[in-house]
CSV table of C-alpha atoms in Angstrom, one decimal:
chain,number,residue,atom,x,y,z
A,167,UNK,CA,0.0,0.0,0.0
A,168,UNK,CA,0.7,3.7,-0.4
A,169,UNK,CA,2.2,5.3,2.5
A,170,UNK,CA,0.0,8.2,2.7
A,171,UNK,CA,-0.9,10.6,4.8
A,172,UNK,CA,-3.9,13.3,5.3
A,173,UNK,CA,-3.2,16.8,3.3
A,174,UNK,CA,-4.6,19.8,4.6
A,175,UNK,CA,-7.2,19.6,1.6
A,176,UNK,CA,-8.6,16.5,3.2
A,177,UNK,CA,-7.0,14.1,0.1
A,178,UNK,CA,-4.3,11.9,0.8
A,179,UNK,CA,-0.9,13.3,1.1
A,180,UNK,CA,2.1,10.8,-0.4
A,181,UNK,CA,5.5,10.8,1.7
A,182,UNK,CA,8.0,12.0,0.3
A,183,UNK,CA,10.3,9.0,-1.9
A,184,UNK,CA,13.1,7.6,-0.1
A,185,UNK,CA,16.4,6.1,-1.6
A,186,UNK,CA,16.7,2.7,-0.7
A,187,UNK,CA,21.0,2.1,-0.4
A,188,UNK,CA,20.2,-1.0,-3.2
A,189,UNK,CA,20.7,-1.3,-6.6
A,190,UNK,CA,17.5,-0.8,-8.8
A,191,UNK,CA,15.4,-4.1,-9.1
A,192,UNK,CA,11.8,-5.0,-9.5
A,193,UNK,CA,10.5,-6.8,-6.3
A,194,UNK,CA,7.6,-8.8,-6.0
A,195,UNK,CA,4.1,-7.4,-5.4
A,196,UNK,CA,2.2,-6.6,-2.1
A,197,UNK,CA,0.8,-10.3,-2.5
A,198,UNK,CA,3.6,-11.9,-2.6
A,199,UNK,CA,3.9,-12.0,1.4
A,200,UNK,CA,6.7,-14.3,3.1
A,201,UNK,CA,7.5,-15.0,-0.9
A,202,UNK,CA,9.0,-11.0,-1.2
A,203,UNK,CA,10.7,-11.7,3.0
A,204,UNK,CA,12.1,-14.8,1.4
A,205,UNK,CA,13.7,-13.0,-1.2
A,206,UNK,CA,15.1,-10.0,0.3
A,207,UNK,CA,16.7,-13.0,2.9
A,208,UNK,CA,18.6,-14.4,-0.3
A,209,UNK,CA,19.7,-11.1,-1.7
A,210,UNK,CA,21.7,-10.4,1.4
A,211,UNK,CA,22.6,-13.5,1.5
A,212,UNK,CA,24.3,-13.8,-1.7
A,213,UNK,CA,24.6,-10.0,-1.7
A,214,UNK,CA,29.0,-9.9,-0.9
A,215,UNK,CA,29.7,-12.5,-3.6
A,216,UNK,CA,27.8,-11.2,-6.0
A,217,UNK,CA,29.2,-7.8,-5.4
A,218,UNK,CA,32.8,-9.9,-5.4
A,219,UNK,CA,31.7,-11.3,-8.8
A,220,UNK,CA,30.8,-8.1,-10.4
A,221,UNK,CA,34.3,-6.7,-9.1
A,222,UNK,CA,35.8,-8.9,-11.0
A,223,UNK,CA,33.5,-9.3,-14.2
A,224,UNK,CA,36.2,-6.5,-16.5
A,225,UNK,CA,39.4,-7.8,-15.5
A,226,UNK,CA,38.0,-11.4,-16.7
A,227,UNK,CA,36.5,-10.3,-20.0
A,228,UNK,CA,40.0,-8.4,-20.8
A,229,UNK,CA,41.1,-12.1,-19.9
A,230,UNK,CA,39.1,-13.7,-22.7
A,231,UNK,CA,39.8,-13.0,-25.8
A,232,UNK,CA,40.7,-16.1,-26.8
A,233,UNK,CA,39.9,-20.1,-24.8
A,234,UNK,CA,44.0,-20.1,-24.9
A,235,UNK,CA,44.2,-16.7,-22.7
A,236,UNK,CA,40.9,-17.0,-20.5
A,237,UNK,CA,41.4,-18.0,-17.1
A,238,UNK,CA,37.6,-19.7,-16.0
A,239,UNK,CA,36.3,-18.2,-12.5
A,240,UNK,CA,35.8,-21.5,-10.9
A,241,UNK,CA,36.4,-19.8,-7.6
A,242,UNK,CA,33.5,-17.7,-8.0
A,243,UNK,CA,31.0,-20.5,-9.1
A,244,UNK,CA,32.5,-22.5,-6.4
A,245,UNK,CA,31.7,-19.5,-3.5
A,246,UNK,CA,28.1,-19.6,-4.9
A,247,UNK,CA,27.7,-23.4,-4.7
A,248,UNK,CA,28.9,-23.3,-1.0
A,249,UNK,CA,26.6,-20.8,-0.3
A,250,UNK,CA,23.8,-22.6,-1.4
A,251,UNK,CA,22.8,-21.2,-5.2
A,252,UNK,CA,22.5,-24.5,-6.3
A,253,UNK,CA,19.5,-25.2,-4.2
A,254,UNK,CA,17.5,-22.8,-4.2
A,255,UNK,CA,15.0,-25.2,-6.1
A,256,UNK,CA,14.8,-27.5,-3.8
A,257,UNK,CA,11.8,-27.9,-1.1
A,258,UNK,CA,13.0,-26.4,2.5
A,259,UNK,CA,11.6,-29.5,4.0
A,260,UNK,CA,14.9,-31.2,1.7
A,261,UNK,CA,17.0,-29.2,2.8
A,262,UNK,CA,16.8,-26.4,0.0
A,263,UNK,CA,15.3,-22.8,0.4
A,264,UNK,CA,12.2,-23.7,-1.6
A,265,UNK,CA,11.9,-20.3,-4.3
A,266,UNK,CA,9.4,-20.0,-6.5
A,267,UNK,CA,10.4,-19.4,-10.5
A,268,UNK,CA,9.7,-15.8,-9.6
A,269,UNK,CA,12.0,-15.5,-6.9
A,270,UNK,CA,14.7,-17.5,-9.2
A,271,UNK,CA,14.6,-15.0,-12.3
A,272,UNK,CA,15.3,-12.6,-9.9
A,273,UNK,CA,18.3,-14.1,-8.1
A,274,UNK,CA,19.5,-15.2,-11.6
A,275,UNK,CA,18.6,-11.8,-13.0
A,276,UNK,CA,20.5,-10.0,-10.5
A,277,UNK,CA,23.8,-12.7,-10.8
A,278,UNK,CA,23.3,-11.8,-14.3
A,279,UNK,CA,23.9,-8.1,-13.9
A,280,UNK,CA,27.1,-8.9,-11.9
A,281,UNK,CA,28.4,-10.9,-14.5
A,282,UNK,CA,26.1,-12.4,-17.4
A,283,UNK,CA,28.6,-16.1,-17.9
A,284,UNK,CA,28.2,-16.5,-14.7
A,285,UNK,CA,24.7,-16.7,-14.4
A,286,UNK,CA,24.1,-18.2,-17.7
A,287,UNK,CA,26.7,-21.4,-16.5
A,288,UNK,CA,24.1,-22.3,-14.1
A,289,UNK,CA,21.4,-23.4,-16.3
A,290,UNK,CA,21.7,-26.6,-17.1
A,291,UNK,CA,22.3,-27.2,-12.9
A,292,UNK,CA,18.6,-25.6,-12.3
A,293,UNK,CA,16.8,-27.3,-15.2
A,294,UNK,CA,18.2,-30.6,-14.0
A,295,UNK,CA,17.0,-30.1,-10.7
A,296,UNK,CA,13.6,-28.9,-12.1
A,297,UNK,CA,14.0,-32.3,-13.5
A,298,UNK,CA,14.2,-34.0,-10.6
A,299,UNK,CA,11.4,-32.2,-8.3
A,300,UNK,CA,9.1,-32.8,-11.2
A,301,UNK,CA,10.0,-37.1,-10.6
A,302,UNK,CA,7.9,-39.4,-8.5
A,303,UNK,CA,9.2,-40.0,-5.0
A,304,UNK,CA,12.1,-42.4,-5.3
A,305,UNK,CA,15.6,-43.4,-4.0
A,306,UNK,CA,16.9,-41.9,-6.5
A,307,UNK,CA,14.9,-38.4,-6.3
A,308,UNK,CA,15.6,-38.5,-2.4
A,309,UNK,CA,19.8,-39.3,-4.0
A,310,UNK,CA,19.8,-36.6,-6.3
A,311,UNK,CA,18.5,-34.1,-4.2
A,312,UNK,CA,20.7,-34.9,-1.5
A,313,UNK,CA,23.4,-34.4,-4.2
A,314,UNK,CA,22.6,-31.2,-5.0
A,315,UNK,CA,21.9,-29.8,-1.5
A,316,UNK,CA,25.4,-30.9,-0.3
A,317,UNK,CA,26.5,-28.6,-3.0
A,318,UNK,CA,27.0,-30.5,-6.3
A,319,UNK,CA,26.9,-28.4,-9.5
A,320,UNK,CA,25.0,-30.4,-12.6
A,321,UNK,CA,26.1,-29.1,-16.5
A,322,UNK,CA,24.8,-29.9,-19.5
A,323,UNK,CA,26.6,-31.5,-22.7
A,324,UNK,CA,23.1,-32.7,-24.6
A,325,UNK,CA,23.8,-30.8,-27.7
A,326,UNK,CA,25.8,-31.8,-30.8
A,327,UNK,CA,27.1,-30.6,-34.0
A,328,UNK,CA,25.8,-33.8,-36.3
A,329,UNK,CA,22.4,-33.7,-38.2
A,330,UNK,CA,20.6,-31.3,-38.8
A,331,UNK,CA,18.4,-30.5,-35.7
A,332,UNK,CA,18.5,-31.2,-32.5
A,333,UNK,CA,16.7,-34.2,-32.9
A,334,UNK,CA,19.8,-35.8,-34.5
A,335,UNK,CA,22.4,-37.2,-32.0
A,336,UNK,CA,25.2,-39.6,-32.6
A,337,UNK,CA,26.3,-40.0,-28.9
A,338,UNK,CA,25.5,-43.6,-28.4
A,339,UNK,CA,25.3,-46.1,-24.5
A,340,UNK,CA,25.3,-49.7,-25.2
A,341,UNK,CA,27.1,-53.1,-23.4
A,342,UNK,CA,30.4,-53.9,-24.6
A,343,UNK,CA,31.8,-57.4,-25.0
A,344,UNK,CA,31.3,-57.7,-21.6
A,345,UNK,CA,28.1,-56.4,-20.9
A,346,UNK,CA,29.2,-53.1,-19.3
A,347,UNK,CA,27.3,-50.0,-20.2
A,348,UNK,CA,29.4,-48.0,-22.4
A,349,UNK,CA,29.5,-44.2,-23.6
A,350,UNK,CA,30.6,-42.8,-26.3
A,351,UNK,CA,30.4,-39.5,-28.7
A,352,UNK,CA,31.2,-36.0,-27.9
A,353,UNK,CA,28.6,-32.9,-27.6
A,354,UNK,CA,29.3,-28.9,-27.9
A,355,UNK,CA,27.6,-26.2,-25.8
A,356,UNK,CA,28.5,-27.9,-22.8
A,357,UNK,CA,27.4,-24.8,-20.9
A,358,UNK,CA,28.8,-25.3,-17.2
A,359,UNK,CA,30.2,-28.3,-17.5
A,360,UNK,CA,33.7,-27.4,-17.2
A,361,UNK,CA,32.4,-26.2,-13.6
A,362,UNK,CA,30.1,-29.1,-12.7
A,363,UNK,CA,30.2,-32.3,-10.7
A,364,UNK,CA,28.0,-34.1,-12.8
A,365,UNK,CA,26.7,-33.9,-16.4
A,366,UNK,CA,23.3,-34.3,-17.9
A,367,UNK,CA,23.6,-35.7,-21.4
A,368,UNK,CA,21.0,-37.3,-24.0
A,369,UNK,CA,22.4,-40.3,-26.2
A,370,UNK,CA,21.0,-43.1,-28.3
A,371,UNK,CA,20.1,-46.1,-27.2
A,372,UNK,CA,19.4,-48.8,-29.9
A,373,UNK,CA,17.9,-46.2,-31.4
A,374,UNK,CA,15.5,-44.9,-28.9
A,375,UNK,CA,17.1,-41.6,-27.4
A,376,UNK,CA,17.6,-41.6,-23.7
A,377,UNK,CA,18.9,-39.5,-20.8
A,378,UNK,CA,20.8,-39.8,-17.9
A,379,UNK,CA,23.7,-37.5,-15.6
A,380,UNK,CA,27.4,-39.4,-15.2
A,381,UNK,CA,30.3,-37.7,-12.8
A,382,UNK,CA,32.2,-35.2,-14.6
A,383,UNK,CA,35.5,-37.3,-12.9
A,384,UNK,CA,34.5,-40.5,-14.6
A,385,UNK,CA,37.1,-42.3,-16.6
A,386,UNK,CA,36.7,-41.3,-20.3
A,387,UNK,CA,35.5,-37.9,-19.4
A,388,UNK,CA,37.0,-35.0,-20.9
A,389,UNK,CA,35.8,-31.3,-21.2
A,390,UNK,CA,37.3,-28.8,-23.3
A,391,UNK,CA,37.4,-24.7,-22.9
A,392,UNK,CA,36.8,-24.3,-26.9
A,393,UNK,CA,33.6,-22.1,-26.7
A,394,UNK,CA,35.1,-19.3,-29.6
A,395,UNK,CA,32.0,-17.5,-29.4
A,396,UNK,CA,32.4,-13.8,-29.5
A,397,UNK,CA,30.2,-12.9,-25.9
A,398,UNK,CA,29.8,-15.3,-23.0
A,399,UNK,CA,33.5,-16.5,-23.5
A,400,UNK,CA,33.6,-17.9,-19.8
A,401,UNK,CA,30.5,-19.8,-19.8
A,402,UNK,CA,32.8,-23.2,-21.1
A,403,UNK,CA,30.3,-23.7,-23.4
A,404,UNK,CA,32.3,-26.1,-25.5
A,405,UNK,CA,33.1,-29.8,-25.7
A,406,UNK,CA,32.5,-32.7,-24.0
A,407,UNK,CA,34.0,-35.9,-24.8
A,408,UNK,CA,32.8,-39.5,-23.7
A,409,UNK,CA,35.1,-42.2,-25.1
A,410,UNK,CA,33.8,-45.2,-23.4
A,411,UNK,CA,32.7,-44.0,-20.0
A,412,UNK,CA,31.0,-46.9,-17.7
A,413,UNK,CA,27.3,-46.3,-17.3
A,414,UNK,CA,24.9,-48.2,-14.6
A,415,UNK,CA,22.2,-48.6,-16.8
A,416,UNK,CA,19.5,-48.4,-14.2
A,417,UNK,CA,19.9,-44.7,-14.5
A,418,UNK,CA,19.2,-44.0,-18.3
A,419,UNK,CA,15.8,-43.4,-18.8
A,420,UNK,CA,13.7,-42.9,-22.1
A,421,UNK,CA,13.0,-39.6,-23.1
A,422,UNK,CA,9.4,-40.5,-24.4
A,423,UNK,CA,8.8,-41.5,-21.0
A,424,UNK,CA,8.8,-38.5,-19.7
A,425,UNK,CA,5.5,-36.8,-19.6
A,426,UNK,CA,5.7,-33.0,-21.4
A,427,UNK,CA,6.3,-30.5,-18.6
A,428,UNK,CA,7.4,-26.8,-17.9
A,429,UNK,CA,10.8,-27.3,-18.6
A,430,UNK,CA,11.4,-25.9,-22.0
A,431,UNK,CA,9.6,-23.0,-20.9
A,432,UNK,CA,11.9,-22.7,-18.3
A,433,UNK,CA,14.8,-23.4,-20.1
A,434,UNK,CA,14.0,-20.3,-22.0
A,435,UNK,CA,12.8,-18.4,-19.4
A,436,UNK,CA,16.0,-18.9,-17.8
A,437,UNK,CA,18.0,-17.2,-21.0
A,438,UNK,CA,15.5,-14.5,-20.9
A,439,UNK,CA,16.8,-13.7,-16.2
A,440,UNK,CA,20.3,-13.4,-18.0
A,441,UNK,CA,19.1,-11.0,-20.5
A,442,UNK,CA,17.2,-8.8,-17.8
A,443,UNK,CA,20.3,-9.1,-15.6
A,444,UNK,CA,22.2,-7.8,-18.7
A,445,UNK,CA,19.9,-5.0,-19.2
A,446,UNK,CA,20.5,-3.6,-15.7
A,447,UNK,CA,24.5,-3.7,-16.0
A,448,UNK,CA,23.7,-1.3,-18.6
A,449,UNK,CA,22.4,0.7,-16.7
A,450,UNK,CA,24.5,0.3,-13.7
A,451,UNK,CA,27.7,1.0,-16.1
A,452,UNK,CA,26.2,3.5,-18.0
A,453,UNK,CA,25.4,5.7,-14.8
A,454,UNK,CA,28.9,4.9,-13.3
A,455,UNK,CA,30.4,6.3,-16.5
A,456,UNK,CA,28.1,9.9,-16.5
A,457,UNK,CA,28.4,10.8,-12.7
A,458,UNK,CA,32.1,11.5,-12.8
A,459,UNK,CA,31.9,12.9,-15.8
A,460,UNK,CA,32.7,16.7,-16.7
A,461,UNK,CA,34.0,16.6,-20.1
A,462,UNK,CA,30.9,17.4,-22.1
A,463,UNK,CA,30.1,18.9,-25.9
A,464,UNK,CA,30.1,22.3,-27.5
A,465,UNK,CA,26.6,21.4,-27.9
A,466,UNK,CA,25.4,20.5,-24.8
A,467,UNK,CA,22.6,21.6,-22.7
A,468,UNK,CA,24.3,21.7,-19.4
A,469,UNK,CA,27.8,22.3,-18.8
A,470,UNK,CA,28.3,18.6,-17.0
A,471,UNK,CA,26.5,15.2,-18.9
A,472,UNK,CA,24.8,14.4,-15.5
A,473,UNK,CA,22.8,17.7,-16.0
A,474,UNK,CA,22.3,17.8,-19.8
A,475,UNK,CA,18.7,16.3,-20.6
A,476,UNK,CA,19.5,14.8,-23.6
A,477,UNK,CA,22.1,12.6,-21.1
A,478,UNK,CA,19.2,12.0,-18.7
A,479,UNK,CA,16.7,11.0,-21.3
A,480,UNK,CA,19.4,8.2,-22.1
A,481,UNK,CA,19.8,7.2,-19.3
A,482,UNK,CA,16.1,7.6,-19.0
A,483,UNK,CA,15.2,5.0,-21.4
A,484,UNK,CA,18.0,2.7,-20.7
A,485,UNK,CA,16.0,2.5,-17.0
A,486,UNK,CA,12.9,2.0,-18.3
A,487,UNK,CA,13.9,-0.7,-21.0
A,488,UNK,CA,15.4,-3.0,-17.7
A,489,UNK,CA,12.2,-2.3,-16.0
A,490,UNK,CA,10.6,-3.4,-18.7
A,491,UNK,CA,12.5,-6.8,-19.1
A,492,UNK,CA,12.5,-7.5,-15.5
A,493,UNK,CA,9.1,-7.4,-15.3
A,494,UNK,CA,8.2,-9.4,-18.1
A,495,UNK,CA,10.2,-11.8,-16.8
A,496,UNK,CA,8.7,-12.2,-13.4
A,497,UNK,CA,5.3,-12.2,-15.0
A,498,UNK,CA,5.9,-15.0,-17.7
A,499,UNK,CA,7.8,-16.7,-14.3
A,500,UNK,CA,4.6,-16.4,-12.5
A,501,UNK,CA,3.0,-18.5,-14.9
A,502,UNK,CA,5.1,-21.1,-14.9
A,503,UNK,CA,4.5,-21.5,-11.2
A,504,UNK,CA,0.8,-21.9,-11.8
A,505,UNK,CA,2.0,-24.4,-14.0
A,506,UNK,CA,4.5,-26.0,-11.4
A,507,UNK,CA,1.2,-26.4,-9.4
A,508,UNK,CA,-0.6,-28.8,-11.3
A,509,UNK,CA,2.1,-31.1,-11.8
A,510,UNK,CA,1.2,-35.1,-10.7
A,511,UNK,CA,4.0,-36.7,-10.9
A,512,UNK,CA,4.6,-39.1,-13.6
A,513,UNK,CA,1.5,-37.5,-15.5
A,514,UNK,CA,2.6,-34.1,-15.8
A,515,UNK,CA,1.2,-30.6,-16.2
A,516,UNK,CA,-2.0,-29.0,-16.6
A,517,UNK,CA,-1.7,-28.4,-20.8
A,518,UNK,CA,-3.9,-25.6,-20.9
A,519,UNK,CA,-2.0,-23.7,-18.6
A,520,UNK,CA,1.3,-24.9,-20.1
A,521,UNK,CA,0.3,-23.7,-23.3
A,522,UNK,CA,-0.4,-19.9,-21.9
A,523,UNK,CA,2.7,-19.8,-20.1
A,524,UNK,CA,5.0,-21.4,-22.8
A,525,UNK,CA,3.2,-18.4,-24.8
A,526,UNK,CA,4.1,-15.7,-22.2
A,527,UNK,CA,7.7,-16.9,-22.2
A,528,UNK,CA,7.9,-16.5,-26.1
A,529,UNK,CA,6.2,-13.1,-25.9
A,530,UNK,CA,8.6,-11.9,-23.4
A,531,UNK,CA,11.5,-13.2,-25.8
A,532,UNK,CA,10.1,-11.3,-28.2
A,533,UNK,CA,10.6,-8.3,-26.5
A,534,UNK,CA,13.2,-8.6,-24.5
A,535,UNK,CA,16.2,-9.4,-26.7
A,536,UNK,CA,16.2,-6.6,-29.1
A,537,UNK,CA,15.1,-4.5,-26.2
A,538,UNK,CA,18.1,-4.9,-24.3
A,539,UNK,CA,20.4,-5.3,-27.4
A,540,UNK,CA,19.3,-2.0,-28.7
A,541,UNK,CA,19.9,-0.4,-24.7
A,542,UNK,CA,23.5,-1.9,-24.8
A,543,UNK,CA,23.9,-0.2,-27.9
A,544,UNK,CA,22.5,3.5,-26.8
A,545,UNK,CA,24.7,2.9,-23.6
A,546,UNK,CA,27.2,4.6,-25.8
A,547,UNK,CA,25.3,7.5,-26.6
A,548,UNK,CA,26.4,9.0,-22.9
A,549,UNK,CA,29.7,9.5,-23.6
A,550,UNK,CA,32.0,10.2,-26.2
A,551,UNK,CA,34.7,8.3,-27.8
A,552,UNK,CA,35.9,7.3,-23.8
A,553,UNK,CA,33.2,4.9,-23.6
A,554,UNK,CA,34.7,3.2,-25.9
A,555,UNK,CA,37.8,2.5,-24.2
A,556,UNK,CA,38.4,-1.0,-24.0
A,557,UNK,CA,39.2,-1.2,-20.2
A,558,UNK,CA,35.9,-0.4,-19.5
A,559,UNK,CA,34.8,-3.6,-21.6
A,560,UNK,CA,31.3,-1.7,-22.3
A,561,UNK,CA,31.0,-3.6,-25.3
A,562,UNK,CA,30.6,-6.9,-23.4
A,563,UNK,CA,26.9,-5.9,-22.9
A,564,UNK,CA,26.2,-6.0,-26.4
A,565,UNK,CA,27.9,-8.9,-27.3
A,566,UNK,CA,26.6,-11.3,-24.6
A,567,UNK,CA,23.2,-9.9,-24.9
A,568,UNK,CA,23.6,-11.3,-28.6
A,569,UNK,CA,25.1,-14.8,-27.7
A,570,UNK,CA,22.3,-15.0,-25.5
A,571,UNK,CA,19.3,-14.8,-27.4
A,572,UNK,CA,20.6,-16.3,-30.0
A,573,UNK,CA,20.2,-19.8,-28.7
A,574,UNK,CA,16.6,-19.7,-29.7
A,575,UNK,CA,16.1,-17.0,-32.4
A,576,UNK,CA,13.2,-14.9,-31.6
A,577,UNK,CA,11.5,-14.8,-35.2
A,578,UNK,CA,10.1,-18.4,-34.4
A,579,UNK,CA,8.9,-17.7,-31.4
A,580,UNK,CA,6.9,-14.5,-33.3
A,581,UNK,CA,5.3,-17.2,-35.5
A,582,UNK,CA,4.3,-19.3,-32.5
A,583,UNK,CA,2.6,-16.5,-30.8
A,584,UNK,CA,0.6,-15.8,-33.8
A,585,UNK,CA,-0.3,-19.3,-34.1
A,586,UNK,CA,-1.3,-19.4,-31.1
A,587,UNK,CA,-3.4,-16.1,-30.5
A,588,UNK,CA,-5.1,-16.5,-33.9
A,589,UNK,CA,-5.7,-20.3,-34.7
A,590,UNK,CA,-5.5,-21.7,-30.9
A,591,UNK,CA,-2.3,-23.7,-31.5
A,592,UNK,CA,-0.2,-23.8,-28.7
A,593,UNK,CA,3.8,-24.2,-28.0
A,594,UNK,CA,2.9,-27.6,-26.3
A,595,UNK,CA,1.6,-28.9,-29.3
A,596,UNK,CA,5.0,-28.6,-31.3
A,597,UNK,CA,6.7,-30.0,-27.8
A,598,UNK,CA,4.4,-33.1,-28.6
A,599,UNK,CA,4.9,-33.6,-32.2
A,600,UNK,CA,8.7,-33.1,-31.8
A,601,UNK,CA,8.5,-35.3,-27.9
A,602,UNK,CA,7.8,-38.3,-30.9
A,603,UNK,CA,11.6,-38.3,-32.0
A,604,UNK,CA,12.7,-37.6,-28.5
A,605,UNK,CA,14.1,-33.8,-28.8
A,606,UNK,CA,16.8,-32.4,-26.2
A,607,UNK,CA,15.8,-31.0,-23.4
A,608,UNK,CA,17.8,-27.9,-24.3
């Protein structure tokens, strides 16, 4: 509620704004009760390595200009896991501090603005353990999420460069001559692997395609920092190599098995935290470079940038556009936690709702990435040649904010809307068709 009080006219009288000592983000509304507690709590929890991370974000993206130069922050991933990032997911009754998806976007949203890879590396770790809550009970649900309470990070290496979708996989588990589970083939954008204690892979199985999660330490594993992409150099989103790694074949499960849930929603919803978080580092950097600043044009409005309008209206607009992400965010998040409600295990999700949410997600994608790429882009317009200096690494924004949401190309996801606001035909229905030929979770 307003905190107002009476004016002498007899209308309410609004106190006076204060200046919270916080960085901008977009909280939760007044109905979010012990939800919005919950989340400030984590905040400060996280609060001094996250400021540690963002400390350090420049100095490692002068680092990374190439995979032969880059040193990987595996101390700073490590400080997270220790601290209990990696279940936040997780049901307080297990151990875990129970968020919501809302509250997650925003943790990873705010990681994000710290330092984009960093945030981004996680994902495969949260939508394995999405994974797992979404599993009957079991020994080996109560196994994995003692794993990842104790602190165990979980990459991804599901992705390959054969074929010609994702559909297509070579990666293959079978017995050997002597009947042991064997695996072999090698996958690219291992995102976080290179940081993890376990990875989640899909692979072929006498043709039927199958998933399970073996230990990054197992004999035949190898990972490889060869991500060459031009932004999110330090994710290690590169390859994984399995040349005959033992596999307990009680663990691989059938894809088809699985009955169509929220995940690739959230696997995209995820992308679209890191984008957010991006937005508001361009903000953050963009006012850190005007409020020293006294070297101004002949011109200008003002005789310093902070008080020339045409500055502020930058910087203006640059606010507004992270708002504007943010909040998209939390609301196609809040849908996907309706969604999370109706799950029965080993049934799945209410489709109806799926559908509307898996909608929301790709209208939010549809904004938010050329939102954000076009704000990293005006950041410039604040400064003059200076802010393109490359110790301040401004560029970065722009560049990860383009890696980013190019993993699923918004123009598609234009097409699905319409599809689905004109003729009725939801996301979930593609996720159907394509579940047939067992897709990748990623």
């Amino acid at each position: 509620m307003t905190d107002a009080t009476t004016s002498a006219g007899g209308g309410p009288r609004l106190s006076p704004p204060t200046r919270p000592d916080r960085r901008w983000r977009v909280d939760p509304g007044p109905a979010a009760g012990a939800q919005s507690d919950r989340l400030t709590s984590l905040r400060e929890r996280f609060a001094p390595i996250v400021e540690r991370i963002r400390e350090g974000a420049v100095a490692r993206e002068l680092a990374s200009g190439t995979p032969s130069e880059r040193e990987l922050p595996h101390a700073e991933v490590r400080a997270l896991a220790e601290a209990g990032f990696g279940r936040l997911r997780v049901p307080e009754e297990r151990g875990g501090f129970g968020v919501t998806v809302v509250e997650l976007v925003h943790l990873v949203a705010d990681l994000a603005a710290a330092d984009s890879n960093i945030a981004h590396l996680w994902r495969g770790h949260f939508g394995y353990t999405e994974l797992v809550l979404l599993r009957p009970d079991s020994p080996a649900r109560d196994e994995w999420l003692r794993r990842i309470v104790d602190g165990a990070i979980v990459g991804n290496a599901t992705s390959e460069r054969t074929g010609t979708t994702l559909a297509d996989i070579s990666t293959t588990v079978a017995p050997d001559d002597s009947g042991t589970w064997r695996l072999h083939g090698r996958k690219f954008y291992s995102t976080g692997t290179l940081y993890a204690d376990w990875i989640y892979l899909a692979a072929d199985r006498d043709g039927e395609r199958v998933t399970f999660a073996v230990p990054t330490d197992a004999p035949g594993v190898t990972g490889i920092d060869d991500w060459d992409g031009f932004g999110q150099r330090l994710t290690a989103s590169g390859t994984t190599v399995f040349d005959g790694v033992a596999v307990d074949p009680t663990v691989v499960s059938a894809y088809r098995d699985a009955p169509l849930s929220h995940i690739q929603a959230f696997y995209q919803l995820y992308l679209l935290a890191v984008l957010a978080g991006i937005g508001q580092a361009v903000v953050d950097d963009a006012v850190a470079f005007v409020r020293p600043r006294t070297r101004t044009y002949i011109h200008a409005n003002a005789a310093t940038p902070g008080d020339d309008p045409q500055v502020l209206a930058v910087l203006g607009r640059l606010s507004a556009g992270a708002f504007t992400a943010r909040s998209l965010v939390a609301a196609a998040a809040g849908l996907l936690d309706e969604v999370v409600a109706t799950n029965e295990p080993g049934v799945g999700v209410d489709h109806a709702l799926l559908d509307a949410a898996e909608n929301a997600v790709y209208q939010a994608q549809v904004e938010i990435g050329p939102r954000v790429l076009r704000s990293a882009s005006e950041l410039f317009e604040v400064g003059g040649a200076s802010a393109a200096d490359r110790t301040r690494a401004l560029d970065r924004h722009w560049r990860n904010a383009r890696v980013v949401a190019s993993h699923n190309p918004a123009v598609y996801k234009e097409r699905l809307v319409g599809e689905y606001v004109l003729h009725g035909r939801g996301p979930v229905d593609a996720w159907e068709r394509y579940h047939e030929v067992g897709p990748t979770r990623f």
